[in-house]
Short mmCIF file of C-alpha atoms in Angstrom, two decimals:
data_model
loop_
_atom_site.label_atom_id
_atom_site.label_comp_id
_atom_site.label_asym_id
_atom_site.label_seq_id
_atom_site.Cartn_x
_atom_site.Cartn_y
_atom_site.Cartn_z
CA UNK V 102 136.49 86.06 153.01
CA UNK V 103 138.58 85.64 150.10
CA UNK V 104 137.03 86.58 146.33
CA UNK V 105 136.66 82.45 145.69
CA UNK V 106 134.05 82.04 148.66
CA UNK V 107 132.23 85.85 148.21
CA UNK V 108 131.85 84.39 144.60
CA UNK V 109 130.99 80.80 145.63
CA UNK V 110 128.37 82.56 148.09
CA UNK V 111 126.94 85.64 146.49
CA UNK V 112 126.79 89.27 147.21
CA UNK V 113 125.64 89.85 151.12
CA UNK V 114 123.64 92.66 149.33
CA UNK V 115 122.01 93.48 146.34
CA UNK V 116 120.77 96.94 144.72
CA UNK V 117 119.05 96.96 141.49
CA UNK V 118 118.29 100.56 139.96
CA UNK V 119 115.72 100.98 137.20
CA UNK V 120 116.07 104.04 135.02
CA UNK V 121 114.82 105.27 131.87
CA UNK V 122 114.44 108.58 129.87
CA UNK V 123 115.49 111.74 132.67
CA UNK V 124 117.30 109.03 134.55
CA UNK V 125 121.27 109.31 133.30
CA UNK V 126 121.46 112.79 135.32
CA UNK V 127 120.12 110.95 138.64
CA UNK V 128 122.38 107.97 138.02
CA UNK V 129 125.20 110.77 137.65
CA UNK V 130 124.10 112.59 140.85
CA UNK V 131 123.95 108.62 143.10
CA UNK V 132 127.26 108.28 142.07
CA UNK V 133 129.26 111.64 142.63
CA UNK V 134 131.11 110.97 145.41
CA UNK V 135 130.00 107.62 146.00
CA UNK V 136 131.49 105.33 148.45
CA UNK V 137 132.57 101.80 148.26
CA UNK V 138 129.50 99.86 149.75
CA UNK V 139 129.01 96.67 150.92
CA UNK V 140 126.78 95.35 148.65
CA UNK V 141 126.90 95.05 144.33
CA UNK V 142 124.67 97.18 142.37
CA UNK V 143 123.12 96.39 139.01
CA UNK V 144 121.52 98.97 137.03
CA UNK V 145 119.34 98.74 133.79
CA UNK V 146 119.34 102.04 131.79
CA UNK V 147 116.68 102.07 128.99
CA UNK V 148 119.70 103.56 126.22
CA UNK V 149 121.31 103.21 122.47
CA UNK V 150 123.91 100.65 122.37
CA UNK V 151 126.90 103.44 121.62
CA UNK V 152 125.74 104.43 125.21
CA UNK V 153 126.58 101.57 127.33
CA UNK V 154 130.43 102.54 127.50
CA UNK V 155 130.17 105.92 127.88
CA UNK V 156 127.46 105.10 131.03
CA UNK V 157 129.77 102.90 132.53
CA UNK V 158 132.53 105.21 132.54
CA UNK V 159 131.23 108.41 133.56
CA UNK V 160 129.45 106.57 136.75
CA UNK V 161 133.40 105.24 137.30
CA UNK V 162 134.67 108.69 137.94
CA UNK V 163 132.27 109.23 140.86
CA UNK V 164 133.08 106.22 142.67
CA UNK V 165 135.35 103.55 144.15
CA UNK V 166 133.52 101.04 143.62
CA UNK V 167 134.12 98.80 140.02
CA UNK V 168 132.14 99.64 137.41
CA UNK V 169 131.73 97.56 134.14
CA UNK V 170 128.90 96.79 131.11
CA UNK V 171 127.77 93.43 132.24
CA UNK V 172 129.19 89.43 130.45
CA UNK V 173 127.88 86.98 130.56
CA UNK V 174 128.75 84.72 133.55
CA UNK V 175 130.09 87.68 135.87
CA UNK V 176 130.09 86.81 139.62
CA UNK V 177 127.76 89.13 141.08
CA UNK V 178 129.93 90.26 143.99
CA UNK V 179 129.95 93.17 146.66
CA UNK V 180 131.76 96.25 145.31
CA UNK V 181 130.91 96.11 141.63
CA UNK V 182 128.28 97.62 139.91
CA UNK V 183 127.21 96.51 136.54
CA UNK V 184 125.20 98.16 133.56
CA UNK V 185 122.87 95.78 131.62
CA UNK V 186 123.71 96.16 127.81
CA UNK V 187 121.20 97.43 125.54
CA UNK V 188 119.88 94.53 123.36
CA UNK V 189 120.14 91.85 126.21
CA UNK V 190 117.70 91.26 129.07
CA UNK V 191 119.73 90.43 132.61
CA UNK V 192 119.18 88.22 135.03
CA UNK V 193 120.98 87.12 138.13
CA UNK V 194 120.64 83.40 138.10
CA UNK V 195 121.02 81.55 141.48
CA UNK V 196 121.41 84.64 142.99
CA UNK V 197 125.16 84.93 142.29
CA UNK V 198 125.40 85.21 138.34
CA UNK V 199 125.08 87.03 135.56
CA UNK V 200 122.66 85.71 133.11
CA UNK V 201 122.42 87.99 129.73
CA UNK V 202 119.80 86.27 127.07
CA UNK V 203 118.03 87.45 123.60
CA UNK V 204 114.70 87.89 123.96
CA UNK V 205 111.27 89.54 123.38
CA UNK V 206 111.20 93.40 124.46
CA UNK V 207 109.21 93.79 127.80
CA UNK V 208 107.41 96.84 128.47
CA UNK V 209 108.90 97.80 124.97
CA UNK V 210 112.89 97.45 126.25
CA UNK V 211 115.43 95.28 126.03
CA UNK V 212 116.79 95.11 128.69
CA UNK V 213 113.86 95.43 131.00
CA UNK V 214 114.33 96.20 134.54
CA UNK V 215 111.28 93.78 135.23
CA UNK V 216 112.67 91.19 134.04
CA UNK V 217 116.05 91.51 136.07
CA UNK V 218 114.31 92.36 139.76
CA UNK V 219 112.45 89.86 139.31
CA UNK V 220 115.12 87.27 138.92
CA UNK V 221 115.85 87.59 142.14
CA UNK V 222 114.54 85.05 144.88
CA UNK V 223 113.46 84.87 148.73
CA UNK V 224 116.88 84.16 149.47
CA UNK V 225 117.41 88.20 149.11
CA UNK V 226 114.51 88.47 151.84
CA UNK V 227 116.12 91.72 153.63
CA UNK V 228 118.61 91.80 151.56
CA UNK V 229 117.45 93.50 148.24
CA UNK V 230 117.12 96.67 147.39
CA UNK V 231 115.08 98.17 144.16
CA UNK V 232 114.78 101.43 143.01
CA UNK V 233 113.00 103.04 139.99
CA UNK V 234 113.99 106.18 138.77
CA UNK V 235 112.89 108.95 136.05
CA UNK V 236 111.17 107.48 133.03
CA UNK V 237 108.28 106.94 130.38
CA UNK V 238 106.16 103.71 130.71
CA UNK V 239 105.85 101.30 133.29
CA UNK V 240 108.98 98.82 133.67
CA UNK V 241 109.99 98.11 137.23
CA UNK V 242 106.43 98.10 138.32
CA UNK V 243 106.46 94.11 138.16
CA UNK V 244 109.64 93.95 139.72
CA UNK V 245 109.45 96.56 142.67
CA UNK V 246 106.36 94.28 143.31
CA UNK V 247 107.94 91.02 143.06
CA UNK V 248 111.20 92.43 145.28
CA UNK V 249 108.67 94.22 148.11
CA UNK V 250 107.35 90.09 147.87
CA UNK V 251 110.39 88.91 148.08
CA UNK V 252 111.14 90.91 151.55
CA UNK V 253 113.32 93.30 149.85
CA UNK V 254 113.11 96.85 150.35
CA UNK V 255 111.49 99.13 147.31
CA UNK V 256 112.19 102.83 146.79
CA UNK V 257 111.40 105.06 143.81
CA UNK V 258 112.32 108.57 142.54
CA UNK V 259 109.58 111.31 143.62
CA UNK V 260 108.05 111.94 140.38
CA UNK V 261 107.86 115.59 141.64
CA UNK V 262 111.52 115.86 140.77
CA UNK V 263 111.76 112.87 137.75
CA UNK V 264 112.08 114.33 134.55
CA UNK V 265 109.59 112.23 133.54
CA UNK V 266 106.83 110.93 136.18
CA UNK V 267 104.96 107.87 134.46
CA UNK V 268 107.63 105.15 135.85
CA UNK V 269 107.98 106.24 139.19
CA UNK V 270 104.16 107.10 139.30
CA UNK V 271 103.45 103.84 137.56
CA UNK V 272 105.10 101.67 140.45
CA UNK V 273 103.99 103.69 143.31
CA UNK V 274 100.01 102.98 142.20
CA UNK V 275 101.20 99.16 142.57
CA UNK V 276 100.59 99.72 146.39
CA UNK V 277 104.75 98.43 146.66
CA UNK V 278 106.71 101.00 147.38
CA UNK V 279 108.54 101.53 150.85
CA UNK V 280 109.70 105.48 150.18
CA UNK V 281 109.31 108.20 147.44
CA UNK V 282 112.77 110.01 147.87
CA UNK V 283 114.71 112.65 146.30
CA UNK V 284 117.87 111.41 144.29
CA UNK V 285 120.10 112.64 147.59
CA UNK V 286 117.97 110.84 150.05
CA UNK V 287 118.12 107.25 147.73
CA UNK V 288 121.81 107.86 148.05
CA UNK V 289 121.91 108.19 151.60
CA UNK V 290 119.29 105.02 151.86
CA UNK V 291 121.77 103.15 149.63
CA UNK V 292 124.90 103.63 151.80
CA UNK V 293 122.43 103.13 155.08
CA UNK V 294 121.05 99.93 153.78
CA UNK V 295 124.14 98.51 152.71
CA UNK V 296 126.73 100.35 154.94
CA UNK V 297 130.67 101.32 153.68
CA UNK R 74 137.45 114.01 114.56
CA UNK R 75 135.99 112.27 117.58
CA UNK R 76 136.49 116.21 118.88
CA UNK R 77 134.36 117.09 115.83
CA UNK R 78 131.83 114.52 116.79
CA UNK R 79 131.45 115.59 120.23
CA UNK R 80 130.68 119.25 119.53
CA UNK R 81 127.80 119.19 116.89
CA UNK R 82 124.83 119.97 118.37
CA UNK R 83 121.31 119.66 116.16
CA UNK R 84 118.38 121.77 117.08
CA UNK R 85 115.18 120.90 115.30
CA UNK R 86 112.57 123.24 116.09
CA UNK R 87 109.96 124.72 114.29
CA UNK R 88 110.08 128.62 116.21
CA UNK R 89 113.04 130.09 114.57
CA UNK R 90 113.05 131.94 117.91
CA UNK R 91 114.01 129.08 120.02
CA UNK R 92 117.01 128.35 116.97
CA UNK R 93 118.86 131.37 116.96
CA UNK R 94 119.15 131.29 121.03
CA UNK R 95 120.19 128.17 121.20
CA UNK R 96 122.64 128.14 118.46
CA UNK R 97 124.25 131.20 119.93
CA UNK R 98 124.46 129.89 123.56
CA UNK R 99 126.32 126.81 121.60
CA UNK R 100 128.38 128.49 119.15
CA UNK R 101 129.71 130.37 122.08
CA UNK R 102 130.81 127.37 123.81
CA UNK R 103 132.55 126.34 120.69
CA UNK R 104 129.80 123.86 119.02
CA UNK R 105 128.98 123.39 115.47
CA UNK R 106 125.38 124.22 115.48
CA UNK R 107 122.92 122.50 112.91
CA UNK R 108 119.64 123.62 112.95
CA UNK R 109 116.28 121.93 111.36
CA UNK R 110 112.84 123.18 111.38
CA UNK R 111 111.13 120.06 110.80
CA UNK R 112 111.73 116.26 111.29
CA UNK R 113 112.53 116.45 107.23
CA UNK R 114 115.46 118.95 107.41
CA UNK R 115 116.68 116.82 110.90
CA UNK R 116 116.73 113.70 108.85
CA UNK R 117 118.31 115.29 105.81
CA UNK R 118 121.19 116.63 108.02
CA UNK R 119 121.74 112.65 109.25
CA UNK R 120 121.98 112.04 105.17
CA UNK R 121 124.55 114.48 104.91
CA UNK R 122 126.22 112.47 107.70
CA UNK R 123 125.60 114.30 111.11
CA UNK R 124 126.99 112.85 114.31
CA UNK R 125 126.05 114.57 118.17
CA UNK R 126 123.28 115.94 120.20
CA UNK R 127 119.84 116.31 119.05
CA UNK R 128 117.68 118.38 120.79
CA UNK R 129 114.07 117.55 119.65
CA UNK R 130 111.00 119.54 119.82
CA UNK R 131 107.85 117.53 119.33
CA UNK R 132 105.07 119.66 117.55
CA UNK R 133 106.15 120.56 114.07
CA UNK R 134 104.91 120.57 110.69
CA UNK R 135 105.44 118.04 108.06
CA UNK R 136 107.09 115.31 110.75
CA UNK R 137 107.06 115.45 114.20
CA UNK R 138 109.74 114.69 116.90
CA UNK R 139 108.49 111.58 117.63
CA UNK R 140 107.98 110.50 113.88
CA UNK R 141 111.27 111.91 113.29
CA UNK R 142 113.05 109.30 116.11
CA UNK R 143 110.98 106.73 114.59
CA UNK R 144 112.77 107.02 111.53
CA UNK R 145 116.08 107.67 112.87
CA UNK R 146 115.77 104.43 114.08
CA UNK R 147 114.40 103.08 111.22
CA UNK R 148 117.38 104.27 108.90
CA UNK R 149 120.03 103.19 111.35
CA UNK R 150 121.09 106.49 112.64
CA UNK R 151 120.21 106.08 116.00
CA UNK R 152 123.40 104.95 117.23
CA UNK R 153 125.23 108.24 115.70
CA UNK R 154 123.01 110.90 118.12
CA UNK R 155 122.03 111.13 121.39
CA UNK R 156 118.21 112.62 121.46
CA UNK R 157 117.12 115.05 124.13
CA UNK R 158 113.56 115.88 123.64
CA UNK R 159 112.77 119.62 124.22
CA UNK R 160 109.62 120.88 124.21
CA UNK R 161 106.33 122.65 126.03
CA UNK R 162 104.57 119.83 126.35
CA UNK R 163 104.78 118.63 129.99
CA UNK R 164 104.65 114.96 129.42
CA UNK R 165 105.56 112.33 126.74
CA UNK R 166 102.62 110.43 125.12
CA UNK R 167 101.75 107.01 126.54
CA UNK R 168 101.92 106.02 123.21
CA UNK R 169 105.16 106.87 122.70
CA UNK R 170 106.64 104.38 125.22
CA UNK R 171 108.17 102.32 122.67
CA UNK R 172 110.57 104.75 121.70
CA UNK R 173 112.17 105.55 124.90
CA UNK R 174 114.92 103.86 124.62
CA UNK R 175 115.95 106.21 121.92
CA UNK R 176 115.53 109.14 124.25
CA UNK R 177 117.81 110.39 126.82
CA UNK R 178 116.31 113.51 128.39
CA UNK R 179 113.03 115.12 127.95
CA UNK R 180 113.37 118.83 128.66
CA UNK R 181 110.41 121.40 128.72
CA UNK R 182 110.36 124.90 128.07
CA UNK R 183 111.05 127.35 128.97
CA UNK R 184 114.61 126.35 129.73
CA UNK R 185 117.53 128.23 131.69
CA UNK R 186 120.59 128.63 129.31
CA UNK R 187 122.74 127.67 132.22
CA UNK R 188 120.88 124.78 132.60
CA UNK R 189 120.58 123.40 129.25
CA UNK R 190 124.58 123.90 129.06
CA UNK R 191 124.93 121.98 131.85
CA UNK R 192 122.82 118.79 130.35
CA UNK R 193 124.39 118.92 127.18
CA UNK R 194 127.76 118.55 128.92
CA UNK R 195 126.09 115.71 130.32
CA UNK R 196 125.37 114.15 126.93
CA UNK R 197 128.44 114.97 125.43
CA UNK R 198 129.88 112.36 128.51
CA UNK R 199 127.59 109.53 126.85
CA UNK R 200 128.64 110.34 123.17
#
């Protein structure tokens, strides 16, 4: 398939991590050694602006795969993996783009990781991946909900080993979560679910 | 300078106990240690125009750790530090949720040295 048509179509695939204080050194840990997958990954970080750079690169050195802070009007395609930036909420819109808007904090963040899982629709039934990770509050409760609705497969950090419980504790009481896993074993579901 | 930048480390911590460990274990490794034993003194080193790590213990006098992000933020240092919280307590308040975004790690005491070293290094990769 040439890069015109995987754009024109959309990503096969589709992982979307949620992570927020305690989470950098898990995101660090997926991606040490990370392969090229067949699927594109978007992460939101809760994190300072000055961060966003700095994120995207140190995730680069563990991986083949392309990293890059989000624009506006990316193709969401398989082998990249994009970082929201701080101050904008993300969504993917028809599945295949990225959307980056102004708007009202949700769950206290900009960018929320509710509000990008659930921009995703049923067209991602088996197809979608999301995964919460290490964090204070409750975003990526609504959208691990919305993405186990959607047919998509839901997975969060045990809160055992999270730095900080309450998000990963906070979406497993939602009733949607497939697995609790260790930051190896969400690696090894990754590659499994999207093969490399 | 940006070398500078990347090897200040603030401690802000009431037990004067928990300053003089860390700031060896730093100094050691080379950092300029700053240390604060209040959310005041923190704030008055961002005055005098600190840039790095801050590692944050919550329950002090005067101002907290958590009042003392609040106004970090509030005075427009927050994009000049990366904040590690590190303290006993074994949970952030509920309350607090509004300022995680502010707030990279949250590590509890007691620490390993080896282990603190090793997420500093971490932080010093987002700086």
């Amino acid at each position: 398939m040439t890069n015109m048509e995987q754009i024109m179509k959309g990503p096969d695939k589709i992982i979307v991590i949620g992570s927020s204080t305690g989470g950098t050194h898990v995101l660090f840990n997926l991606f040490t050694d990370f392969p090229r997958i067949n699927a594109a990954i978007l992460i939101v970080q809760h994190m300072p602006q000055q961060m966003n750079n700095r994120l995207a690169a140190r995730i680069q050195c563990g991986t083949k795969m392309e990293v890059s802070v989000a624009t506006e009007g990316s193709p969401v395609i398989i082998g990249k993996i994009f970082i929201a930036p701080s101050g904008r909420h993300m969504k993917v819109f028809h599945d295949k783009e990225i959307k980056l808007f102004c708007g009202e904090k949700v769950n206290y963040v900009c960018p929320s990781i509710d509000v990008l899982m659930m921009s995703f629709s049923k067209k991602y039934q088996g197809k979608i991946m999301g995964i919460v990770l290490s964090g204070m509050g409750k975003d990526g409760t609504e959208g691990i909900r919305h993405i186990k609705e959607i047919g998509g497969q839901t997975i969060v950090q045990n809160p055992l080993y999270s730095t900080v419980r309450s998000m990963p504790e906070s979406a497993i009481l939602s009733g949607y979560v497939d697995k609790i896993l260790s930051f190896a074993e969400i690696k090894e579901s990754m590659v499994e679910f999207a093969g490399s | 300078m940006a070398d500078n930048k990347k090897k200040s480390l603030m401690i802000v911590d009431d037990d004067t106990d928990i300053l003089f460990t860390i700031e060896s274990i730093f100094q050691r490794r080379g950092f300029e240690v700053f240390k604060a034993q209040s959310g005041d003194e923190c704030l008055e080193h961002l005055e005098n125009g600190f840039l790095g790590i801050i590692l944050m213990d919550v329950m002090m006098p005067r101002m907290n750790g958590w009042e003392a992000i609040k106004q970090i933020v509030e005075r427009g240092y927050s994009d000049k530090v990366i904040i590690s919280m590190l303290t006993a307590k074994d949970a952030p308040d509920p309350d607090l949720d509004y300022l995680k975004e502010y707030v990279i790690d949250y590590i509890t005491k007691p620490f390993e040295p080896q282990e603190l070293v090793a997420l500093v290094d971490d932080y010093l990769s987002l700086l």
